[in-house]
PDB file of C-alpha atoms in Angstrom:
ATOM      1  CA  GLU A 909     -22.622  53.383-150.957  1.00 95.00           C
ATOM      2  CA  VAL A 910     -19.884  50.980-151.998  1.00 97.00           C
ATOM      3  CA  GLN A 911     -16.675  52.761-152.980  1.00 98.00           C
ATOM      4  CA  LEU A 912     -13.350  51.389-154.142  1.00 98.00           C
ATOM      5  CA  VAL A 913     -10.456  53.774-154.749  1.00 98.00           C
ATOM      6  CA  GLU A 914      -7.152  52.565-156.170  1.00 98.00           C
ATOM      7  CA  SER A 915      -3.851  54.357-155.780  1.00 98.00           C
ATOM      8  CA  GLY A 916      -0.128  53.777-156.194  1.00 98.00           C
ATOM      9  CA  GLY A 917       0.164  53.555-159.947  1.00 98.00           C
ATOM     10  CA  GLY A 918       2.966  55.203-161.872  1.00 98.00           C
ATOM     11  CA  LEU A 919       6.010  54.719-164.072  1.00 98.00           C
ATOM     12  CA  VAL A 920       8.441  51.948-163.150  1.00 98.00           C
ATOM     13  CA  GLN A 921      11.378  50.377-164.958  1.00 98.00           C
ATOM     14  CA  PRO A 922      11.365  46.761-166.111  1.00 98.00           C
ATOM     15  CA  GLY A 923      12.439  44.524-163.244  1.00 98.00           C
ATOM     16  CA  GLY A 924      11.178  47.020-160.688  1.00 98.00           C
ATOM     17  CA  SER A 925       8.474  46.808-158.042  1.00 98.00           C
ATOM     18  CA  LEU A 926       5.319  48.712-157.232  1.00 98.00           C
ATOM     19  CA  ARG A 927       2.601  48.385-154.611  1.00 98.00           C
ATOM     20  CA  LEU A 928      -0.976  49.286-155.416  1.00 98.00           C
ATOM     21  CA  SER A 929      -3.608  50.013-152.794  1.00 98.00           C
ATOM     22  CA  CYS A 930      -7.386  49.898-152.896  1.00 98.00           C
ATOM     23  CA  ALA A 931      -9.342  51.745-150.216  1.00 98.00           C
ATOM     24  CA  ALA A 932     -12.778  50.251-149.606  1.00 97.00           C
ATOM     25  CA  SER A 933     -15.793  51.849-147.971  1.00 97.00           C
ATOM     26  CA  GLY A 934     -19.524  51.269-147.654  1.00 96.00           C
ATOM     27  CA  PHE A 935     -19.282  47.547-146.888  1.00 95.00           C
ATOM     28  CA  ILE A 936     -17.541  45.069-144.607  1.00 93.00           C
ATOM     29  CA  LEU A 937     -14.341  44.119-146.406  1.00 93.00           C
ATOM     30  CA  SER A 938     -13.782  40.893-144.455  1.00 92.00           C
ATOM     31  CA  ASP A 939     -17.094  39.493-145.727  1.00 93.00           C
ATOM     32  CA  HIS A 940     -16.091  39.651-149.394  1.00 96.00           C
ATOM     33  CA  TYR A 941     -13.664  38.234-151.905  1.00 97.00           C
ATOM     34  CA  MET A 942     -11.553  40.954-153.470  1.00 97.00           C
ATOM     35  CA  ASP A 943      -9.980  40.801-156.902  1.00 98.00           C
ATOM     36  CA  TRP A 944      -7.551  42.672-159.113  1.00 98.00           C
ATOM     37  CA  VAL A 945      -8.334  42.957-162.826  1.00 98.00           C
ATOM     38  CA  ARG A 946      -6.158  44.764-165.370  1.00 98.00           C
ATOM     39  CA  GLN A 947      -6.578  46.236-168.813  1.00 98.00           C
ATOM     40  CA  ALA A 948      -3.652  46.966-171.102  1.00 98.00           C
ATOM     41  CA  PRO A 949      -4.039  50.136-173.204  1.00 97.00           C
ATOM     42  CA  GLY A 950      -6.627  49.552-175.925  1.00 97.00           C
ATOM     43  CA  LYS A 951      -7.053  45.901-174.929  1.00 98.00           C
ATOM     44  CA  GLY A 952      -9.539  43.709-173.072  1.00 98.00           C
ATOM     45  CA  LEU A 953      -9.892  42.753-169.435  1.00 98.00           C
ATOM     46  CA  GLU A 954      -7.585  40.270-167.701  1.00 98.00           C
ATOM     47  CA  TRP A 955      -8.142  38.847-164.236  1.00 98.00           C
ATOM     48  CA  VAL A 956      -4.983  39.112-162.102  1.00 98.00           C
ATOM     49  CA  GLY A 957      -5.878  37.434-158.833  1.00 98.00           C
ATOM     50  CA  ARG A 958      -8.129  37.097-155.798  1.00 98.00           C
ATOM     51  CA  THR A 959      -8.064  37.055-152.037  1.00 97.00           C
ATOM     52  CA  ARG A 960     -10.959  35.253-150.419  1.00 96.00           C
ATOM     53  CA  ASP A 961     -12.824  36.400-147.324  1.00 94.00           C
ATOM     54  CA  LYS A 962     -12.046  35.823-143.664  1.00 91.00           C
ATOM     55  CA  GLY A 963     -14.337  32.790-143.558  1.00 93.00           C
ATOM     56  CA  ASN A 964     -12.184  31.199-146.265  1.00 94.00           C
ATOM     57  CA  SER A 965      -8.957  32.057-144.492  1.00 94.00           C
ATOM     58  CA  TYR A 966      -8.032  34.818-146.920  1.00 94.00           C
ATOM     59  CA  THR A 967      -6.653  32.258-149.385  1.00 96.00           C
ATOM     60  CA  THR A 968      -5.387  33.612-152.691  1.00 97.00           C
ATOM     61  CA  GLN A 969      -5.490  32.632-156.348  1.00 97.00           C
ATOM     62  CA  TYR A 970      -3.481  34.096-159.241  1.00 98.00           C
ATOM     63  CA  ALA A 971      -3.420  34.145-163.000  1.00 98.00           C
ATOM     64  CA  ALA A 972      -0.532  32.193-164.484  1.00 97.00           C
ATOM     65  CA  SER A 973       0.874  35.378-166.044  1.00 98.00           C
ATOM     66  CA  VAL A 974       1.572  36.927-162.623  1.00 98.00           C
ATOM     67  CA  LYS A 975       1.974  33.937-160.313  1.00 98.00           C
ATOM     68  CA  GLY A 976       5.224  34.141-158.368  1.00 98.00           C
ATOM     69  CA  ARG A 977       5.662  37.847-159.137  1.00 98.00           C
ATOM     70  CA  PHE A 978       2.491  39.444-157.730  1.00 98.00           C
ATOM     71  CA  THR A 979       1.099  39.106-154.213  1.00 98.00           C
ATOM     72  CA  ILE A 980      -2.355  40.132-153.046  1.00 98.00           C
ATOM     73  CA  SER A 981      -2.881  41.030-149.413  1.00 97.00           C
ATOM     74  CA  ARG A 982      -5.485  42.826-147.392  1.00 95.00           C
ATOM     75  CA  ASP A 983      -5.835  44.650-144.096  1.00 94.00           C
ATOM     76  CA  ASP A 984      -9.480  44.517-143.102  1.00 91.00           C
ATOM     77  CA  SER A 985      -8.836  46.772-140.097  1.00 92.00           C
ATOM     78  CA  LYS A 986      -7.796  49.496-142.556  1.00 95.00           C
ATOM     79  CA  ASN A 987     -10.439  48.546-145.137  1.00 95.00           C
ATOM     80  CA  SER A 988      -7.646  48.143-147.650  1.00 97.00           C
ATOM     81  CA  LEU A 989      -6.544  45.740-150.356  1.00 97.00           C
ATOM     82  CA  TYR A 990      -3.037  45.624-151.795  1.00 98.00           C
ATOM     83  CA  LEU A 991      -1.237  44.331-154.861  1.00 98.00           C
ATOM     84  CA  GLN A 992       2.525  43.950-154.536  1.00 98.00           C
ATOM     85  CA  MET A 993       4.041  43.700-158.006  1.00 98.00           C
ATOM     86  CA  ASN A 994       7.654  42.538-158.368  1.00 98.00           C
ATOM     87  CA  SER A 995       9.852  41.735-161.361  1.00 98.00           C
ATOM     88  CA  LEU A 996       7.663  43.933-163.529  1.00 98.00           C
ATOM     89  CA  LYS A 997       7.663  43.451-167.289  1.00 98.00           C
ATOM     90  CA  THR A 998       6.641  45.829-170.066  1.00 98.00           C
ATOM     91  CA  GLU A 999       3.596  43.606-170.681  1.00 98.00           C
ATOM     92  CA  ASP A1000       2.348  44.417-167.169  1.00 98.00           C
ATOM     93  CA  THR A1001       1.563  47.943-168.363  1.00 98.00           C
ATOM     94  CA  ALA A1002      -2.160  48.393-167.757  1.00 98.00           C
ATOM     95  CA  VAL A1003      -4.871  50.072-165.781  1.00 98.00           C
ATOM     96  CA  TYR A1004      -5.352  48.012-162.619  1.00 98.00           C
ATOM     97  CA  TYR A1005      -8.816  47.785-161.102  1.00 98.00           C
ATOM     98  CA  CYS A1006      -9.794  46.386-157.736  1.00 98.00           C
ATOM     99  CA  ALA A1007     -13.188  44.695-157.697  1.00 98.00           C
ATOM    100  CA  ARG A1008     -15.497  43.286-155.064  1.00 98.00           C
ATOM    101  CA  THR A1009     -17.045  39.834-155.330  1.00 96.00           C
ATOM    102  CA  SER A1010     -19.608  38.242-153.037  1.00 93.00           C
ATOM    103  CA  VAL A1011     -18.493  34.984-151.401  1.00 94.00           C
ATOM    104  CA  GLY A1012     -18.975  31.931-153.582  1.00 92.00           C
ATOM    105  CA  GLN A1013     -19.400  31.729-157.333  1.00 93.00           C
ATOM    106  CA  ASN A1014     -20.244  35.303-158.163  1.00 96.00           C
ATOM    107  CA  PRO A1015     -19.266  38.023-160.635  1.00 97.00           C
ATOM    108  CA  PHE A1016     -17.418  41.255-159.884  1.00 98.00           C
ATOM    109  CA  ASN A1017     -20.237  43.464-158.600  1.00 97.00           C
ATOM    110  CA  SER A1018     -18.348  46.664-157.789  1.00 98.00           C
ATOM    111  CA  TRP A1019     -15.226  48.177-159.344  1.00 98.00           C
ATOM    112  CA  GLY A1020     -12.829  50.982-158.554  1.00 98.00           C
ATOM    113  CA  GLN A1021     -11.904  53.643-161.098  1.00 98.00           C
ATOM    114  CA  GLY A1022      -8.493  52.095-161.776  1.00 98.00           C
ATOM    115  CA  THR A1023      -4.874  53.176-161.506  1.00 98.00           C
ATOM    116  CA  LEU A1024      -2.395  53.192-164.402  1.00 98.00           C
ATOM    117  CA  VAL A1025       0.861  51.272-164.158  1.00 98.00           C
ATOM    118  CA  THR A1026       3.428  51.904-166.884  1.00 98.00           C
ATOM    119  CA  VAL A1027       6.469  49.660-167.109  1.00 98.00           C
ATOM    120  CA  SER A1028       9.057  51.255-169.354  1.00 97.00           C
ATOM    121  CA  SER A1029      12.724  52.153-169.456  1.00 96.00           C
TER     122      SER A1029
ATOM    123  CA  ASP B 169      -7.923  27.848-168.748  1.00 95.00           C
ATOM    124  CA  ILE B 170     -11.366  28.256-170.260  1.00 97.00           C
ATOM    125  CA  GLN B 171     -11.279  30.395-173.402  1.00 98.00           C
ATOM    126  CA  MET B 172     -14.141  32.834-173.972  1.00 98.00           C
ATOM    127  CA  THR B 173     -14.829  33.920-177.549  1.00 98.00           C
ATOM    128  CA  GLN B 174     -17.122  36.840-178.305  1.00 98.00           C
ATOM    129  CA  SER B 175     -18.641  37.767-181.642  1.00 98.00           C
ATOM    130  CA  PRO B 176     -18.765  40.091-183.347  1.00 98.00           C
ATOM    131  CA  SER B 177     -15.796  42.143-182.183  1.00 98.00           C
ATOM    132  CA  THR B 178     -17.454  45.307-183.526  1.00 98.00           C
ATOM    133  CA  LEU B 179     -21.101  45.975-184.210  1.00 97.00           C
ATOM    134  CA  SER B 180     -22.601  49.045-185.911  1.00 97.00           C
ATOM    135  CA  ALA B 181     -26.207  49.741-185.009  1.00 97.00           C
ATOM    136  CA  SER B 182     -28.783  52.516-184.811  1.00 96.00           C
ATOM    137  CA  VAL B 183     -30.867  53.757-181.914  1.00 96.00           C
ATOM    138  CA  GLY B 184     -33.885  51.495-181.587  1.00 97.00           C
ATOM    139  CA  ASP B 185     -32.187  48.439-183.102  1.00 97.00           C
ATOM    140  CA  ARG B 186     -32.274  45.020-181.468  1.00 98.00           C
ATOM    141  CA  VAL B 187     -28.698  43.941-180.801  1.00 98.00           C
ATOM    142  CA  THR B 188     -27.379  40.468-180.008  1.00 98.00           C
ATOM    143  CA  ILE B 189     -23.847  39.593-178.874  1.00 98.00           C
ATOM    144  CA  THR B 190     -22.638  36.000-178.631  1.00 98.00           C
ATOM    145  CA  CYS B 191     -20.162  34.484-176.209  1.00 98.00           C
ATOM    146  CA  ARG B 192     -18.834  30.941-176.490  1.00 98.00           C
ATOM    147  CA  ALA B 193     -16.890  29.035-173.855  1.00 98.00           C
ATOM    148  CA  SER B 194     -14.250  26.426-174.748  1.00 98.00           C
ATOM    149  CA  GLN B 195     -15.887  24.026-172.272  1.00 98.00           C
ATOM    150  CA  SER B 196     -19.074  23.938-170.273  1.00 98.00           C
ATOM    151  CA  ILE B 197     -19.410  26.632-167.628  1.00 98.00           C
ATOM    152  CA  SER B 198     -23.003  25.792-166.664  1.00 97.00           C
ATOM    153  CA  SER B 199     -24.603  29.222-166.114  1.00 98.00           C
ATOM    154  CA  TRP B 200     -21.612  30.866-164.426  1.00 98.00           C
ATOM    155  CA  LEU B 201     -21.422  33.745-166.873  1.00 98.00           C
ATOM    156  CA  ALA B 202     -21.575  37.499-166.437  1.00 98.00           C
ATOM    157  CA  TRP B 203     -21.857  40.409-168.858  1.00 98.00           C
ATOM    158  CA  TYR B 204     -20.276  43.819-168.292  1.00 98.00           C
ATOM    159  CA  GLN B 205     -20.564  47.172-170.037  1.00 98.00           C
ATOM    160  CA  GLN B 206     -17.546  49.458-170.267  1.00 98.00           C
ATOM    161  CA  LYS B 207     -17.417  53.027-171.531  1.00 98.00           C
ATOM    162  CA  PRO B 208     -14.152  54.760-172.496  1.00 96.00           C
ATOM    163  CA  GLY B 209     -12.055  55.716-169.488  1.00 96.00           C
ATOM    164  CA  LYS B 210     -14.467  54.079-167.063  1.00 98.00           C
ATOM    165  CA  ALA B 211     -14.563  50.875-165.041  1.00 98.00           C
ATOM    166  CA  PRO B 212     -16.723  47.987-166.245  1.00 98.00           C
ATOM    167  CA  LYS B 213     -20.259  47.757-164.902  1.00 98.00           C
ATOM    168  CA  LEU B 214     -22.047  44.491-164.158  1.00 98.00           C
ATOM    169  CA  LEU B 215     -25.183  44.002-166.257  1.00 98.00           C
ATOM    170  CA  ILE B 216     -26.075  40.306-166.108  1.00 98.00           C
ATOM    171  CA  TYR B 217     -24.969  37.469-163.818  1.00 98.00           C
ATOM    172  CA  LYS B 218     -25.623  33.735-163.787  1.00 98.00           C
ATOM    173  CA  ALA B 219     -26.236  34.000-167.537  1.00 98.00           C
ATOM    174  CA  SER B 220     -29.699  35.544-167.326  1.00 98.00           C
ATOM    175  CA  SER B 221     -30.161  37.424-164.021  1.00 98.00           C
ATOM    176  CA  LEU B 222     -30.391  41.195-164.340  1.00 98.00           C
ATOM    177  CA  GLU B 223     -28.262  43.183-161.902  1.00 98.00           C
ATOM    178  CA  GLY B 224     -30.219  45.687-159.830  1.00 96.00           C
ATOM    179  CA  GLY B 225     -30.683  49.060-161.515  1.00 97.00           C
ATOM    180  CA  VAL B 226     -29.916  47.750-165.016  1.00 98.00           C
ATOM    181  CA  PRO B 227     -32.616  48.606-167.582  1.00 98.00           C
ATOM    182  CA  SER B 228     -34.892  45.754-168.605  1.00 98.00           C
ATOM    183  CA  ARG B 229     -33.951  46.181-172.283  1.00 98.00           C
ATOM    184  CA  PHE B 230     -30.852  44.146-171.416  1.00 98.00           C
ATOM    185  CA  SER B 231     -31.284  40.386-171.215  1.00 98.00           C
ATOM    186  CA  GLY B 232     -29.063  37.340-171.198  1.00 98.00           C
ATOM    187  CA  SER B 233     -29.582  33.723-172.120  1.00 98.00           C
ATOM    188  CA  GLY B 234     -27.750  30.456-172.594  1.00 98.00           C
ATOM    189  CA  SER B 235     -26.024  27.728-170.635  1.00 98.00           C
ATOM    190  CA  GLY B 236     -23.192  25.279-171.121  1.00 98.00           C
ATOM    191  CA  THR B 237     -20.976  26.795-173.803  1.00 98.00           C
ATOM    192  CA  GLU B 238     -23.137  29.276-175.720  1.00 98.00           C
ATOM    193  CA  PHE B 239     -24.531  32.527-174.386  1.00 98.00           C
ATOM    194  CA  THR B 240     -26.105  35.704-175.716  1.00 98.00           C
ATOM    195  CA  LEU B 241     -26.586  39.259-174.534  1.00 98.00           C
ATOM    196  CA  THR B 242     -29.522  41.054-176.140  1.00 98.00           C
ATOM    197  CA  ILE B 243     -30.393  44.733-176.056  1.00 98.00           C
ATOM    198  CA  SER B 244     -34.008  44.911-177.159  1.00 98.00           C
ATOM    199  CA  SER B 245     -34.013  48.554-178.287  1.00 97.00           C
ATOM    200  CA  LEU B 246     -30.616  50.243-178.401  1.00 97.00           C
ATOM    201  CA  GLN B 247     -30.452  53.602-176.619  1.00 97.00           C
ATOM    202  CA  PRO B 248     -27.816  56.366-176.968  1.00 95.00           C
ATOM    203  CA  ASP B 249     -26.377  55.454-173.561  1.00 96.00           C
ATOM    204  CA  ASP B 250     -25.744  51.863-174.703  1.00 97.00           C
ATOM    205  CA  PHE B 251     -22.921  52.639-177.127  1.00 94.00           C
ATOM    206  CA  ALA B 252     -20.028  50.989-175.303  1.00 98.00           C
ATOM    207  CA  THR B 253     -17.915  47.830-175.198  1.00 98.00           C
ATOM    208  CA  TYR B 254     -19.416  44.659-173.746  1.00 98.00           C
ATOM    209  CA  TYR B 255     -17.504  41.786-172.176  1.00 98.00           C
ATOM    210  CA  CYS B 256     -18.573  38.332-171.103  1.00 98.00           C
ATOM    211  CA  GLN B 257     -16.772  36.612-168.220  1.00 98.00           C
ATOM    212  CA  GLN B 258     -16.846  33.072-166.885  1.00 98.00           C
ATOM    213  CA  TYR B 259     -16.615  32.404-163.170  1.00 98.00           C
ATOM    214  CA  ASN B 260     -17.010  28.650-163.311  1.00 96.00           C
ATOM    215  CA  SER B 261     -13.359  27.913-162.656  1.00 94.00           C
ATOM    216  CA  TYR B 262      -9.920  29.487-162.289  1.00 94.00           C
ATOM    217  CA  SER B 263      -8.403  31.322-163.987  1.00 94.00           C
ATOM    218  CA  LEU B 264     -11.400  33.607-164.324  1.00 97.00           C
ATOM    219  CA  THR B 265     -11.493  34.684-167.966  1.00 98.00           C
ATOM    220  CA  PHE B 266     -13.109  37.329-170.140  1.00 98.00           C
ATOM    221  CA  GLY B 267     -14.147  37.423-173.745  1.00 98.00           C
ATOM    222  CA  GLY B 268     -12.291  39.787-176.038  1.00 98.00           C
ATOM    223  CA  GLY B 269     -15.086  42.351-176.030  1.00 98.00           C
ATOM    224  CA  THR B 270     -17.699  43.642-178.471  1.00 98.00           C
ATOM    225  CA  LYS B 271     -17.690  47.330-179.321  1.00 98.00           C
ATOM    226  CA  VAL B 272     -21.162  48.647-180.150  1.00 98.00           C
ATOM    227  CA  GLU B 273     -20.811  51.679-182.420  1.00 96.00           C
ATOM    228  CA  ILE B 274     -23.235  54.180-183.843  1.00 89.00           C
ATOM    229  CA  LYS B 275     -24.209  53.338-187.419  1.00 89.00           C
TER     230      LYS B 275
END
């Protein structure tokens, strides 16, 4: 069974940093794209970024709203995905989901339960 | 970025009703469109991919259609478990983008 479990969320001040983790099980992480998607309280879904699979050299892609501030990485040996968030803004407050995508043009086919990040002074 | 516009934003319906949700893309996305269902406090769940393909385990009362810039999600006979928010998403090009969501409420 595919499982994705996020952790690392919490309260952080504007300008601060936070690192989220996503523990994956039930599938071979290196064979899949992995994404982060966020949802501000009471709002819709926003794609944050992607890391491609090993076959595509783990290249990354980011939304304009986070480019230069957020970095996605992965450690396939630990079956883990990460989101390093720097220079956080109040508008980054959201539930952050990790999601699995099959290689190529495909939708998000599995999601974690999410972790809440609150950016506030 | 490709803008995705869903309508309506809220829909009130009764059990047994046929429900249709529309999603429009600001430019052609071929058939690279997915639909998700989200319940309060839960992660989204994939229902439909490539505009009209049903994800495994999803009831056959859900169907999708369309291509290019106009797409629809239809629930043929609304069930109590279907009251939720539905999102479309394009995966034709980056940035990947979602529609604003359609909340299906009990009438």
